[in-house]
Amino acid sequence: MPQPFVPPVVFGVLNVTPDSFSDGGRYLDPSAAVGHGRALVEAGADVVDVGGESTRPGAAPVAPEEELRRVLPVVEGLVAGGVRVSIDTRRAEVADAAVRAGAAIVNDVDGGRDPALLRVAAESGADLVLMHSRGPAARSGDYADVLHDVAGDLRGRVDAAVAAGVPRDRLVVDPGIGFSKTAEENWRLLAHLEDLGLDDLRLLVGVSRKRFLGELVAGPAEDRDGVTGVLTALLAERGVWGVRVHAPAASRAAIDVVRRMREAA
Ligand code: PMM
């Protein structure tokens, strides 16, 4: 019997930052940000992932108070409108304030390296995304075997989160596509997600508009939404739990195509 199709959860990206690589500076005004968050939902996002710090290499670090000032009104505005919100932060105090304001998911690009953030997740009951990254000092191409190394690192982060009291079924893992990884390493991870050996955990994947897609599509980052949609279809076929995208319409359409093909099969 073929497995029933479970469509991936679509996370819509909302960067409330002056300097994110594809949408930096557009949504610094909270009402513009909330408006864009609602538009992401209308375009097919199930969750809006609100971030107040750019993860672009070389981006200026943001003080926690400034990060909070950027994201909190946006989280509050979206939650008030019934939107499911994820907070994209590495900071325990930002995660704490956001879940108190109603965010359902903490998305940590540092993979829960800060024990205080793990405590927030454990105590709040929020889901926790542990994304793979070796931090800003890591360099692309540093992996002996990217699959083996990312899987091992993620397993370590999962064990730390469980030891801190976050139940395994509230964890989501993410291979951290584009985070100090070469294009070759990104493609290898995408081609071998099943071989990470983390099948009992939900898997989130973020490829949207990332630089490694520039080898396929020249031009500005927005022009990569088409190939992002194609990758969403391939990831949906392979049963990933979630995708994180800037332009949900292309990914929603891709998921609908996979669903129709499955129904007809
Ligand atoms: N990528 C970015 C930021 N946050 N979170 C998760 N879980 N996975 C990702 O791949 C990820 C992330 C960087 O992209 P952006 O600057 O477009 O937000």
Short mmCIF file of C-alpha atoms and ligand atoms in Angstrom, two decimals:
data_model
loop_
_atom_site.label_atom_id
_atom_site.label_comp_id
_atom_site.label_asym_id
_atom_site.label_seq_id
_atom_site.Cartn_x
_atom_site.Cartn_y
_atom_site.Cartn_z
CA MET A 1 0.00 0.00 0.00
CA PRO A 2 1.37 3.46 -0.86
CA GLN A 3 1.76 5.78 2.13
CA PRO A 4 -1.03 8.37 2.38
CA PHE A 5 0.20 11.80 1.32
CA VAL A 6 0.75 14.21 4.20
CA PRO A 7 1.38 17.67 2.73
CA PRO A 8 4.33 19.53 4.23
CA VAL A 9 3.65 22.42 6.59
CA VAL A 10 4.55 25.64 4.76
CA PHE A 11 6.46 28.19 6.83
CA GLY A 12 6.31 31.69 5.32
CA VAL A 13 9.42 33.78 6.01
CA LEU A 14 8.95 37.21 7.60
CA ASN A 15 12.27 38.92 8.27
CA VAL A 16 11.84 42.07 10.36
CA THR A 17 15.42 43.16 9.71
CA PRO A 18 17.20 45.94 7.82
CA ASP A 19 19.66 43.52 6.20
CA SER A 20 18.32 40.02 5.40
CA PHE A 21 19.53 38.94 2.00
CA SER A 22 16.28 38.87 0.08
CA ASP A 23 13.71 40.86 2.04
CA GLY A 24 15.81 43.00 4.40
CA GLY A 25 14.42 46.44 5.22
CA ARG A 26 10.94 45.93 3.81
CA TYR A 27 9.05 45.09 6.98
CA LEU A 28 10.68 47.13 9.75
CA ASP A 29 7.40 48.93 10.37
CA PRO A 30 5.28 46.54 12.53
CA SER A 31 2.04 47.17 10.66
CA ALA A 32 3.75 46.53 7.30
CA ALA A 33 5.24 43.35 8.77
CA VAL A 34 1.88 42.13 10.12
CA GLY A 35 0.30 42.94 6.74
CA HIS A 36 2.95 40.89 4.95
CA GLY A 37 2.49 38.04 7.44
CA ARG A 38 -1.23 37.93 6.63
CA ALA A 39 -0.42 38.04 2.91
CA LEU A 40 1.90 35.03 3.39
CA VAL A 41 -1.00 33.11 4.93
CA GLU A 42 -3.33 34.13 2.09
CA ALA A 43 -0.68 32.88 -0.34
CA GLY A 44 -0.63 29.48 1.35
CA ALA A 45 1.58 29.62 4.44
CA ASP A 46 0.44 27.53 7.43
CA VAL A 47 2.88 29.22 9.79
CA VAL A 48 4.60 32.61 9.69
CA ASP A 49 8.25 32.45 10.80
CA VAL A 50 9.14 35.85 12.30
CA GLY A 51 12.83 36.74 12.60
CA GLY A 52 14.54 39.90 13.87
CA GLU A 53 18.19 39.08 13.22
CA SER A 54 19.77 38.47 9.83
CA THR A 55 21.75 35.24 9.54
CA ARG A 56 23.53 36.54 6.42
CA PRO A 57 27.31 35.98 6.77
CA GLY A 58 28.90 39.18 8.05
CA ALA A 59 25.58 40.68 9.23
CA ALA A 60 25.92 42.99 12.25
CA PRO A 61 24.89 41.29 15.51
CA VAL A 62 21.68 42.64 17.00
CA ALA A 63 21.25 43.41 20.72
CA PRO A 64 18.49 41.26 22.27
CA GLU A 65 16.48 44.39 23.21
CA GLU A 66 16.55 45.54 19.57
CA GLU A 67 15.58 42.07 18.31
CA LEU A 68 12.66 42.03 20.76
CA ARG A 69 11.60 45.54 19.77
CA ARG A 70 11.44 44.39 16.14
CA VAL A 71 9.65 41.09 16.53
CA LEU A 72 7.34 41.31 19.53
CA PRO A 73 4.70 43.70 18.07
CA VAL A 74 4.68 41.57 14.92
CA VAL A 75 4.19 38.32 16.83
CA GLU A 76 1.41 39.96 18.87
CA GLY A 77 -0.31 41.37 15.78
CA LEU A 78 -0.23 38.07 13.91
CA VAL A 79 -1.35 35.98 16.91
CA ALA A 80 -4.24 38.42 17.48
CA GLY A 81 -5.33 37.73 13.90
CA GLY A 82 -5.29 33.96 14.47
CA VAL A 83 -2.04 33.27 12.60
CA ARG A 84 0.17 30.38 13.76
CA VAL A 85 3.56 31.94 14.51
CA SER A 86 7.09 30.59 14.72
CA ILE A 87 9.84 32.77 16.24
CA ASP A 88 13.17 32.55 14.42
CA THR A 89 15.70 33.40 17.12
CA ARG A 90 18.87 32.20 18.85
CA ARG A 91 18.09 34.17 22.00
CA ALA A 92 16.33 32.73 25.01
CA GLU A 93 14.79 36.06 26.07
CA VAL A 94 13.35 36.66 22.60
CA ALA A 95 11.99 33.10 22.43
CA ASP A 96 10.49 33.49 25.91
CA ALA A 97 8.72 36.78 25.12
CA ALA A 98 7.45 35.44 21.79
CA VAL A 99 5.97 32.23 23.22
CA ARG A 100 4.36 34.25 26.02
CA ALA A 101 2.82 36.38 23.25
CA GLY A 102 1.45 33.21 21.63
CA ALA A 103 4.13 31.91 19.26
CA ALA A 104 3.69 28.13 18.92
CA ILE A 105 7.15 27.25 17.58
CA VAL A 106 10.71 28.32 18.45
CA ASN A 107 12.98 28.09 15.39
CA ASP A 108 16.61 28.19 16.49
CA VAL A 109 19.30 28.46 13.79
CA ASP A 110 21.84 27.68 16.54
CA GLY A 111 20.27 24.27 17.17
CA GLY A 112 19.60 24.90 20.85
CA ARG A 113 23.23 25.64 21.77
CA ASP A 114 22.04 28.01 24.52
CA PRO A 115 20.78 25.98 27.51
CA ALA A 116 18.53 28.90 28.48
CA LEU A 117 16.69 28.63 25.15
CA LEU A 118 16.21 24.90 25.72
CA ARG A 119 14.72 25.72 29.15
CA VAL A 120 12.28 28.17 27.52
CA ALA A 121 11.19 25.46 25.06
CA ALA A 122 10.90 22.86 27.83
CA GLU A 123 8.80 25.09 30.07
CA SER A 124 6.59 26.71 27.42
CA GLY A 125 5.31 23.65 25.60
CA ALA A 126 6.25 25.20 22.24
CA ASP A 127 7.63 23.05 19.43
CA LEU A 128 11.38 23.53 18.89
CA VAL A 129 13.19 23.53 15.54
CA LEU A 130 16.85 22.56 15.91
CA MET A 131 18.61 23.78 12.79
CA HIS A 132 22.10 22.55 11.96
CA SER A 133 24.85 25.14 11.99
CA ARG A 134 28.40 25.13 13.26
CA GLY A 135 28.19 28.86 14.02
CA PRO A 136 29.65 31.92 12.31
CA ALA A 137 33.27 30.69 12.57
CA ALA A 138 32.49 27.58 10.49
CA ARG A 139 33.64 27.57 6.88
CA SER A 140 32.04 25.98 3.83
CA GLY A 141 33.70 22.76 2.86
CA ASP A 142 34.92 21.98 6.39
CA TYR A 143 33.04 18.69 6.54
CA ALA A 144 34.80 15.34 6.24
CA ASP A 145 31.48 13.81 5.17
CA VAL A 146 28.65 16.30 5.22
CA LEU A 147 25.87 13.72 5.72
CA HIS A 148 27.62 11.91 8.52
CA ASP A 149 28.77 15.14 10.21
CA VAL A 150 25.40 16.95 10.01
CA ALA A 151 23.55 13.84 11.24
CA GLY A 152 25.97 13.44 14.16
CA ASP A 153 25.76 17.12 15.11
CA LEU A 154 21.95 17.05 14.95
CA ARG A 155 21.76 13.91 17.06
CA GLY A 156 23.86 15.70 19.68
CA ARG A 157 21.51 18.70 19.63
CA VAL A 158 18.45 16.43 19.92
CA ASP A 159 19.99 14.63 22.93
CA ALA A 160 20.74 17.98 24.61
CA ALA A 161 17.17 19.20 24.03
CA VAL A 162 15.66 15.97 25.37
CA ALA A 163 17.99 16.10 28.41
CA ALA A 164 16.78 19.69 29.02
CA GLY A 165 13.20 18.44 29.16
CA VAL A 166 11.84 19.02 25.64
CA PRO A 167 9.90 15.90 24.64
CA ARG A 168 11.16 14.29 21.44
CA ASP A 169 7.78 14.61 19.76
CA ARG A 170 7.99 18.40 20.09
CA LEU A 171 11.31 18.54 18.25
CA VAL A 172 11.87 19.28 14.56
CA VAL A 173 15.30 18.98 12.92
CA ASP A 174 16.61 20.98 9.97
CA PRO A 175 19.84 20.33 8.01
CA GLY A 176 20.57 24.09 7.77
CA ILE A 177 20.91 24.35 4.01
CA GLY A 178 23.30 27.18 3.11
CA PHE A 179 24.76 27.62 6.59
CA SER A 180 28.53 27.42 5.98
CA LYS A 181 28.01 24.70 3.40
CA THR A 182 29.19 24.62 -0.21
CA ALA A 183 26.68 24.26 -3.06
CA GLU A 184 27.88 20.66 -3.42
CA GLU A 185 27.27 20.00 0.29
CA ASN A 186 23.78 21.56 0.10
CA TRP A 187 22.83 19.38 -2.90
CA ARG A 188 24.25 16.29 -1.24
CA LEU A 189 22.21 16.90 1.89
CA LEU A 190 19.05 17.45 -0.15
CA ALA A 191 19.67 14.32 -2.21
CA HIS A 192 20.25 12.16 0.87
CA LEU A 193 17.84 13.44 3.51
CA GLU A 194 16.70 9.88 4.23
CA ASP A 195 20.29 8.87 4.98
CA LEU A 196 20.54 11.33 7.86
CA GLY A 197 18.96 8.57 9.93
CA LEU A 198 16.67 10.95 11.80
CA ASP A 199 13.45 9.49 10.42
CA ASP A 200 11.65 9.40 13.75
CA LEU A 201 11.85 13.19 13.90
CA ARG A 202 10.00 15.78 11.88
CA LEU A 203 12.22 17.37 9.23
CA LEU A 204 12.05 21.02 8.14
CA VAL A 205 14.02 22.20 5.10
CA GLY A 206 14.79 25.78 4.05
CA VAL A 207 16.10 26.23 0.51
CA SER A 208 14.10 29.31 -0.44
CA ARG A 209 16.00 31.84 -2.59
CA LYS A 210 19.33 30.62 -1.21
CA ARG A 211 22.56 31.47 -2.96
CA PHE A 212 23.34 27.91 -4.12
CA LEU A 213 20.26 28.15 -6.37
CA GLY A 214 21.97 31.02 -8.19
CA GLU A 215 23.88 28.44 -10.26
CA LEU A 216 20.51 27.46 -11.80
CA VAL A 217 18.85 30.86 -12.07
CA ALA A 218 20.82 34.05 -12.67
CA GLY A 219 19.46 37.36 -11.37
CA PRO A 220 18.02 38.59 -8.09
CA ALA A 221 17.09 36.27 -5.21
CA GLU A 222 13.33 36.68 -5.93
CA ASP A 223 13.86 35.01 -9.29
CA ARG A 224 14.63 31.76 -7.42
CA ASP A 225 11.00 31.27 -6.26
CA GLY A 226 10.26 28.99 -9.25
CA VAL A 227 13.11 26.58 -8.49
CA THR A 228 12.21 26.80 -4.81
CA GLY A 229 8.72 25.54 -5.76
CA VAL A 230 10.23 22.67 -7.76
CA LEU A 231 12.34 21.67 -4.76
CA THR A 232 9.23 21.85 -2.56
CA ALA A 233 7.56 19.28 -4.84
CA LEU A 234 10.56 16.96 -4.60
CA LEU A 235 10.73 17.38 -0.82
CA ALA A 236 6.97 16.79 -0.49
CA GLU A 237 7.36 13.56 -2.48
CA ARG A 238 9.96 12.44 0.00
CA GLY A 239 7.79 13.11 3.02
CA VAL A 240 9.48 16.10 4.67
CA TRP A 241 7.37 17.57 7.45
CA GLY A 242 7.87 21.22 6.55
CA VAL A 243 9.39 23.72 4.13
CA ARG A 244 10.42 27.31 4.88
CA VAL A 245 9.81 29.68 1.96
CA HIS A 246 9.57 33.38 1.10
CA ALA A 247 6.85 33.01 -1.58
CA PRO A 248 4.33 30.40 -0.38
CA ALA A 249 2.15 30.43 -3.52
CA ALA A 250 4.76 28.59 -5.61
CA SER A 251 5.28 25.97 -2.90
CA ARG A 252 1.55 25.55 -2.24
CA ALA A 253 1.00 24.94 -5.97
CA ALA A 254 3.89 22.44 -5.97
CA ILE A 255 2.33 20.57 -3.05
CA ASP A 256 -1.06 20.52 -4.82
CA VAL A 257 0.60 18.96 -7.88
CA VAL A 258 2.14 16.20 -5.74
CA ARG A 259 -1.20 15.58 -4.02
CA ARG A 260 -3.05 15.26 -7.34
CA MET A 261 -0.41 12.90 -8.72
CA ARG A 262 -0.67 10.76 -5.61
CA GLU A 263 -4.46 10.69 -5.80
CA ALA A 264 -4.28 9.55 -9.42
CA ALA A 265 -1.59 6.93 -8.81
N1 PMM B 1 17.38 29.82 6.90
C1 PMM B 1 17.48 31.11 7.25
C2 PMM B 1 16.96 31.59 8.47
N2 PMM B 1 16.32 30.75 9.31
N3 PMM B 1 15.56 28.59 9.84
C3 PMM B 1 15.46 27.30 9.53
N4 PMM B 1 14.84 26.46 10.39
N5 PMM B 1 15.95 26.79 8.37
C4 PMM B 1 16.61 27.57 7.46
O1 PMM B 1 17.06 27.04 6.43
C5 PMM B 1 16.76 28.95 7.76
C6 PMM B 1 16.20 29.44 8.99
C7 PMM B 1 18.18 32.06 6.32
O2 PMM B 1 17.35 32.49 5.29
P1 PMM B 1 16.60 33.95 5.29
O3 PMM B 1 17.68 34.99 5.46
O4 PMM B 1 15.95 34.02 3.98
O5 PMM B 1 15.60 34.01 6.40
#
